[in-house]
Every structure is written in structure tokens, then in C-alpha cells.
mmCIF file of C-alpha atoms in Angstrom:
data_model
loop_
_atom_site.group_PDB
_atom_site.id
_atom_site.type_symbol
_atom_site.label_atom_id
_atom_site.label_comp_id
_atom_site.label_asym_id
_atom_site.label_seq_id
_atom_site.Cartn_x
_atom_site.Cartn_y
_atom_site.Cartn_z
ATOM 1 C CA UNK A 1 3.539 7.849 7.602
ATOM 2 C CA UNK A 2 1.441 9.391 4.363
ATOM 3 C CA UNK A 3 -1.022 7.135 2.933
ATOM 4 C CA UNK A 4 -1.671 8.661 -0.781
ATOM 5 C CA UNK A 5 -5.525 7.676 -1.315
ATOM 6 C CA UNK A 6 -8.741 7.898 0.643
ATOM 7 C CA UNK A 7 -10.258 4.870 -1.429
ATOM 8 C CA UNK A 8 -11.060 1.519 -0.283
ATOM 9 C CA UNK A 9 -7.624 0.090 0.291
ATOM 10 C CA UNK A 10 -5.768 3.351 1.298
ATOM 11 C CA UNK A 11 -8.833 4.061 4.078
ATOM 12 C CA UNK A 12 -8.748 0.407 5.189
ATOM 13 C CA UNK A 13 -5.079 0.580 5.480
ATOM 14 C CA UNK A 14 -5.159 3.858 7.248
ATOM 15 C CA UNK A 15 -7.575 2.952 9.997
ATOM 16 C CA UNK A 16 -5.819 -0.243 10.389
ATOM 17 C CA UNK A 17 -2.691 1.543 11.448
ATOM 18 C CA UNK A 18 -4.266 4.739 13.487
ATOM 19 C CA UNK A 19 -5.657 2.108 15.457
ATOM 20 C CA UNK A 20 -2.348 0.571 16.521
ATOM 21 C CA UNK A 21 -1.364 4.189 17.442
ATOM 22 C CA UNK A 22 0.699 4.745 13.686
ATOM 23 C CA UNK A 23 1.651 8.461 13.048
ATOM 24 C CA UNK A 24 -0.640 7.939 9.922
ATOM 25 C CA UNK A 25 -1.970 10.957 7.914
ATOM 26 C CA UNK A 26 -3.807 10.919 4.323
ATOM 27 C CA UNK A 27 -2.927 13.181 1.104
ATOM 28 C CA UNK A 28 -5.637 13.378 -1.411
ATOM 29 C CA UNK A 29 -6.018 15.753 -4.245
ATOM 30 C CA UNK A 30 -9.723 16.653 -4.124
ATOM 31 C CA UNK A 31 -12.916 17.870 -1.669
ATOM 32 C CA UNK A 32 -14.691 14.191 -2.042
ATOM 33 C CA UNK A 33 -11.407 12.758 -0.925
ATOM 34 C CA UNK A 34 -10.866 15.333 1.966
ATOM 35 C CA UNK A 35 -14.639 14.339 2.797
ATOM 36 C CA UNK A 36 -13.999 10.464 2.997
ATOM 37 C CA UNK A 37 -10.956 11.224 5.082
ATOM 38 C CA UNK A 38 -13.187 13.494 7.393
ATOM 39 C CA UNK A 39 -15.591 10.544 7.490
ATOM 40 C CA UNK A 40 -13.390 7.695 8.473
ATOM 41 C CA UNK A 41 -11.702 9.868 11.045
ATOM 42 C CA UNK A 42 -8.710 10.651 10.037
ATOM 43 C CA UNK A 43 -6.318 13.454 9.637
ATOM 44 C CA UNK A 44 -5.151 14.997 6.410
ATOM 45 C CA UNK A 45 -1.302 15.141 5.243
ATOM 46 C CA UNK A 46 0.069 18.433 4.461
ATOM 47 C CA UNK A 47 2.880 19.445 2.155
ATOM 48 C CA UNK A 48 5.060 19.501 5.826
ATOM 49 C CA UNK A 49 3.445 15.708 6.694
ATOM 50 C CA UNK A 50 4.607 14.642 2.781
ATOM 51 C CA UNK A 51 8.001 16.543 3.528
ATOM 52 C CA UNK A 52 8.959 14.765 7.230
ATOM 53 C CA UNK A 53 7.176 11.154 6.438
ATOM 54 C CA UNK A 54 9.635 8.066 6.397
ATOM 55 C CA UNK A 55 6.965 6.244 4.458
ATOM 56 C CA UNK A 56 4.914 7.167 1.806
ATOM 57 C CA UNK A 57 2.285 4.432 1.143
ATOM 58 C CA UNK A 58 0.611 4.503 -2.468
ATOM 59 C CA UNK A 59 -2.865 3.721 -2.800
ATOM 60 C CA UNK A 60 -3.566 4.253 -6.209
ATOM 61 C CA UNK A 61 -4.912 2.781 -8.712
ATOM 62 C CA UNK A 62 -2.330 0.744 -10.887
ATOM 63 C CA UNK A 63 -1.793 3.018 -13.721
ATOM 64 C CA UNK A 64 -1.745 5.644 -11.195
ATOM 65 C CA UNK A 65 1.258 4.619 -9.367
ATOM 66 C CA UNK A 66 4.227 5.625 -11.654
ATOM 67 C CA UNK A 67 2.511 9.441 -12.548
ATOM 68 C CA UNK A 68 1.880 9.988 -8.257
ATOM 69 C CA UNK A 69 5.238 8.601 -7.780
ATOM 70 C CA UNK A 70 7.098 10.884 -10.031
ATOM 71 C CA UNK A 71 5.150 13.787 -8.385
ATOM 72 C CA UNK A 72 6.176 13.239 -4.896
ATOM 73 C CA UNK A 73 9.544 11.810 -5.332
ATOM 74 C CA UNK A 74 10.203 15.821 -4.951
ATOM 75 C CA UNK A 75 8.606 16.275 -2.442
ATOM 76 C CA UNK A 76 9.759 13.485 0.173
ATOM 77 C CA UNK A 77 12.737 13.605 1.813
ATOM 78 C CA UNK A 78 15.564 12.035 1.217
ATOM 79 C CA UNK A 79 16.003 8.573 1.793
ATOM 80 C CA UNK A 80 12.529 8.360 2.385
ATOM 81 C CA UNK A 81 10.275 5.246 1.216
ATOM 82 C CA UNK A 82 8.082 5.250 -1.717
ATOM 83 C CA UNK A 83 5.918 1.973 -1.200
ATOM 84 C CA UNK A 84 2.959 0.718 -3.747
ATOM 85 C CA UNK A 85 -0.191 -1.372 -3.134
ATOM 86 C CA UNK A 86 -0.449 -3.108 -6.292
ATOM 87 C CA UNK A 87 0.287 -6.612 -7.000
ATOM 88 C CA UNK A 88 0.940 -7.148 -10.784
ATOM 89 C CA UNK A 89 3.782 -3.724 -10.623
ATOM 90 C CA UNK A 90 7.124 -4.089 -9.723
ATOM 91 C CA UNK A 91 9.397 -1.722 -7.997
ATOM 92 C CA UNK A 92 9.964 -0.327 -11.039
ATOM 93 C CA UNK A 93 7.213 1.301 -11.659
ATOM 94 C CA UNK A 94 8.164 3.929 -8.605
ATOM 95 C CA UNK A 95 11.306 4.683 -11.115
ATOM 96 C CA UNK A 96 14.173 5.499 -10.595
ATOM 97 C CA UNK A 97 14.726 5.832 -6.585
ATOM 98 C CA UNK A 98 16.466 9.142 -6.978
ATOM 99 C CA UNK A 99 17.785 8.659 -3.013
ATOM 100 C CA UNK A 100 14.404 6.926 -2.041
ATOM 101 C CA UNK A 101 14.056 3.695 -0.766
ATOM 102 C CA UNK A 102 11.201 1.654 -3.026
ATOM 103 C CA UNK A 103 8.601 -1.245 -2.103
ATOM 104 C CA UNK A 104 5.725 -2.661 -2.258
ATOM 105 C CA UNK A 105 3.011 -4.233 -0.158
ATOM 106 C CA UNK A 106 0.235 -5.285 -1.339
ATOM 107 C CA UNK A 107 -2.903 -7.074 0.531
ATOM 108 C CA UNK A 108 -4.028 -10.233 -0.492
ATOM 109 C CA UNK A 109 -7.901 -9.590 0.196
ATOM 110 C CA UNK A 110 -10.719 -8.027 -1.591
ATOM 111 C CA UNK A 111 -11.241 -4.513 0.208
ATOM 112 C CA UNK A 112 -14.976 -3.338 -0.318
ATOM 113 C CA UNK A 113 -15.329 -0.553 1.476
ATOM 114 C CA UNK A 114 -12.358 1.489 3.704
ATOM 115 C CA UNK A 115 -14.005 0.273 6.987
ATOM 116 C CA UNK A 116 -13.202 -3.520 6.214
ATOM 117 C CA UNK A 117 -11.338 -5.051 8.540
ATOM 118 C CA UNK A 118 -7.768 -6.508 7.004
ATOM 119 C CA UNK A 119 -6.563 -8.585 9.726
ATOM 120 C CA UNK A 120 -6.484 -12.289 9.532
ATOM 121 C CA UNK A 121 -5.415 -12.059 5.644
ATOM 122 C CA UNK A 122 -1.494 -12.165 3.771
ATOM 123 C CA UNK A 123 0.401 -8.855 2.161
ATOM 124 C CA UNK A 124 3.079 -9.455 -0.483
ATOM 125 C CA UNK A 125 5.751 -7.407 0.815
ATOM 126 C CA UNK A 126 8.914 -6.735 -1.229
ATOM 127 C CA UNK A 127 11.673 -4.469 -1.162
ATOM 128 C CA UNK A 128 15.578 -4.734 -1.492
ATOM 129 C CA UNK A 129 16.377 -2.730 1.411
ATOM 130 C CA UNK A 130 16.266 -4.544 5.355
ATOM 131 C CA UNK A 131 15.069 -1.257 7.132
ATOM 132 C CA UNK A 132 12.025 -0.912 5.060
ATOM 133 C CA UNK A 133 11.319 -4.583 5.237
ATOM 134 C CA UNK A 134 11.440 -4.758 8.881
ATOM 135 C CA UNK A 135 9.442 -1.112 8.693
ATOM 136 C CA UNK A 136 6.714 -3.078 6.189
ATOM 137 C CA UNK A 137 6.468 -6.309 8.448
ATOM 138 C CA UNK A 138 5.688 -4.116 11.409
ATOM 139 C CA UNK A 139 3.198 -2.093 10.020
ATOM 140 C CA UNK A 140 1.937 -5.872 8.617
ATOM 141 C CA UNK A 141 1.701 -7.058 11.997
ATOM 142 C CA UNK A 142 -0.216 -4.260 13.852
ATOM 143 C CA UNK A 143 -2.659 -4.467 10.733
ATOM 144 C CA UNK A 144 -3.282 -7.873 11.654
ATOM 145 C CA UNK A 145 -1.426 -9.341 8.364
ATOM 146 C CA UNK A 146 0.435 -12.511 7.905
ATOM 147 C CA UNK A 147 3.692 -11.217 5.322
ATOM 148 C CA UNK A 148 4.353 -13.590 2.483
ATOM 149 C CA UNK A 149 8.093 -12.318 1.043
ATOM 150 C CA UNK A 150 7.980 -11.729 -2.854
ATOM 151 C CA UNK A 151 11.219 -11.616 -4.551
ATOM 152 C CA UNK A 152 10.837 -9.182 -7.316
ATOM 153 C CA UNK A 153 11.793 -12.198 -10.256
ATOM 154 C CA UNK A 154 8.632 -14.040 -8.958
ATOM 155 C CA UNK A 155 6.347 -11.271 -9.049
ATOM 156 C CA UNK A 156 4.321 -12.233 -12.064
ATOM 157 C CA UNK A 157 4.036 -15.874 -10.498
ATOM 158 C CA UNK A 158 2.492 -14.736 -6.951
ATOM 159 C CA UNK A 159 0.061 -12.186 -9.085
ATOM 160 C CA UNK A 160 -0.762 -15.134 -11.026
ATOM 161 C CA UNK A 161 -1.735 -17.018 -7.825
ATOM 162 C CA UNK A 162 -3.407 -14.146 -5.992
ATOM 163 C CA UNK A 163 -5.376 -13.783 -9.085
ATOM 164 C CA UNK A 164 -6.847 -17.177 -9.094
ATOM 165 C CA UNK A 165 -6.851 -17.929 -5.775
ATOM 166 C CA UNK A 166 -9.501 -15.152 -5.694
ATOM 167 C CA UNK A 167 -11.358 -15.300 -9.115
ATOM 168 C CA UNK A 168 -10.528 -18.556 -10.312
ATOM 169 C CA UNK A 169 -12.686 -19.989 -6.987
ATOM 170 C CA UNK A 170 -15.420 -17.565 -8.014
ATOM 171 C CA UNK A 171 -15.255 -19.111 -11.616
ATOM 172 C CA UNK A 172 -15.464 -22.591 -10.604
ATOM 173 C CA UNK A 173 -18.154 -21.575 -7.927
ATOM 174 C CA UNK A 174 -20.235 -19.844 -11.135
ATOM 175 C CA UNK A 175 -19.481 -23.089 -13.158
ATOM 176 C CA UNK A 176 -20.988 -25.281 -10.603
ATOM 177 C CA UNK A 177 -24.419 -23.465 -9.793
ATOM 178 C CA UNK A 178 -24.610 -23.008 -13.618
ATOM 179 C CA UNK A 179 -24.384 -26.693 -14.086
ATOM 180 C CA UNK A 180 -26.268 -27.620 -10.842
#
């Protein structure tokens, strides 16, 4: 497995799965990101890692994903997975599949910093193919995950949810000190 991203979510995901013994390597573009990936423990992806990996695990940021998909598409092999960590996206913003297999799973908790621990919190997992669900709700499992199952035409309503099941307590919670 490539995880694309030595940030918050892709380290957190990343140590998450080398723990539970996942083939798990990390592609980043830049020194920094070769340094956090040094830091954390972790070993880099190379263009052969990209090449062989059955899953290719996008932790971008948002208006990232389409751009880094399109890049590697070339570069994975075929019938290999292309899998985003946003929410609010749909599959399509992988594009076309072009003989990949597309998803997305995306964590239901506020990452902080790449050592937080996920476990004990939901992913929205969706895809339209049954190996990489199975494949997703594995890796969900050894992460410690509970996987809620988001059809693609409710996507906008679970964002919708995750987004105020997170902020929308944080508003009230402002709302009430304010007044108290």
C-alpha cells in the first residue's frame, strides 16, 4: 500500500496500519515531507512501490485530490485502487478510472497531529467495487475504525452530518459559555 501525504491524516493513517504489520510505504514530493516520514518511522515509496501497490491511499488536501490523481493514474498498475480521504468529494473527483478501481475513505475524527491515535472513531467508506470494499473494511478494522457505508447519492447528506456533528457541537458549546 502507498499512502500519498506525510501530513496529519496520511501519517496517522500510515502508522495506524505499519502497526498492524500493513506493507505501507509513503510518497511525498518534497525534503520536509521525506523528513516527517523519517520522523514518524516510516519508509518512503518509490516509483517501483507506486508501480506494484494494490492501493494507493490519497491524503491530500481536497483540491489536491483530482491534480495527484491524474498524475499517478500513470503510474499505478492496472486495476489498481485509487482511494481519497476527503469527505465532501465523490469518486469522481479521481476521474475517469482508466482500468483503476476508485474509493474513498474518509475518517470521521479531527486528526491534529500524525501521531494521534484513530482507533475507537467511524470512516465513511465507499466504493462500487466488493474487493476494494472488503480491502477498505480491513484496513478499517486493524486501524481500530468502526466503517459506516456511504452510498455515493448520499454523500452530501453524511458530509453534512460529519460537519455538524463536529462543528455544530463546538458552536453550540461557544454559544453557551458566551451566554453563561
Amino acid at each position: 500500500m502507498v499512502v500519498v501525504g506525510a501530513g496529519r491524516l496520511g501519517g496517522a493513517l500510515a502508522l495506524a496500519l505499519a502497526a498492524k504489520r500493513w506493507p505501507v510505504r509513503v510518497l511525498v514530493r518534497s525534503e520536509p515531507g521525506e523528513a516527517r516520514v523519517a520522523a514518524l518511522g516510516l519508509a518512503l515509496a518509490t516509483e517501483a512501490h507506486v508501480a506494484r501497490a494494490r492501493v494507493c491511499l490519497l491524503c491530500v488536501p481536497d483540491k489536491a485530490v483530482s491534480p495527484v490523481a491524474e498524475e499517478l493514474k500513470p503510474r499505478l498498475a492496472r486495476g489498481a485502487a485509487l482511494v481519497h480521504c476527503a469527505g465532501a468529494l465523490s469518486l469522481e473527483a479521481l476521474g475517469t478510472p482508466q482500468g483503476r478501481v476508485l474509493g474513498s475513505f474518509h475518517p470521521l475524527v479531527a486528526v491534529s497531529d500524525a501521531r494521534d491515535a484513530l482507533a475507537g472513531n467511524s470512516v465513511a467508506v465507499s466504493t462500487r467495487s466488493r474487493w476494494l470494499r472488503a480491502e477498505l473494511e480491513r484496513m478499517a478494522k486493524d486501524a481500530g475504525l468502526r466503517v459506516l457505508r456511504v452510498d455515493e447519492k448520499h454523500r452530501a447528506a453524511y458530509h453534512a452530518g460529519a460537519v455538524l456533528s463536529a462543528g455544530g457541537v463546538v458552536a453550540a458549546l461557544s454559544a453557551v459559555v458566551e451566554a453563561l
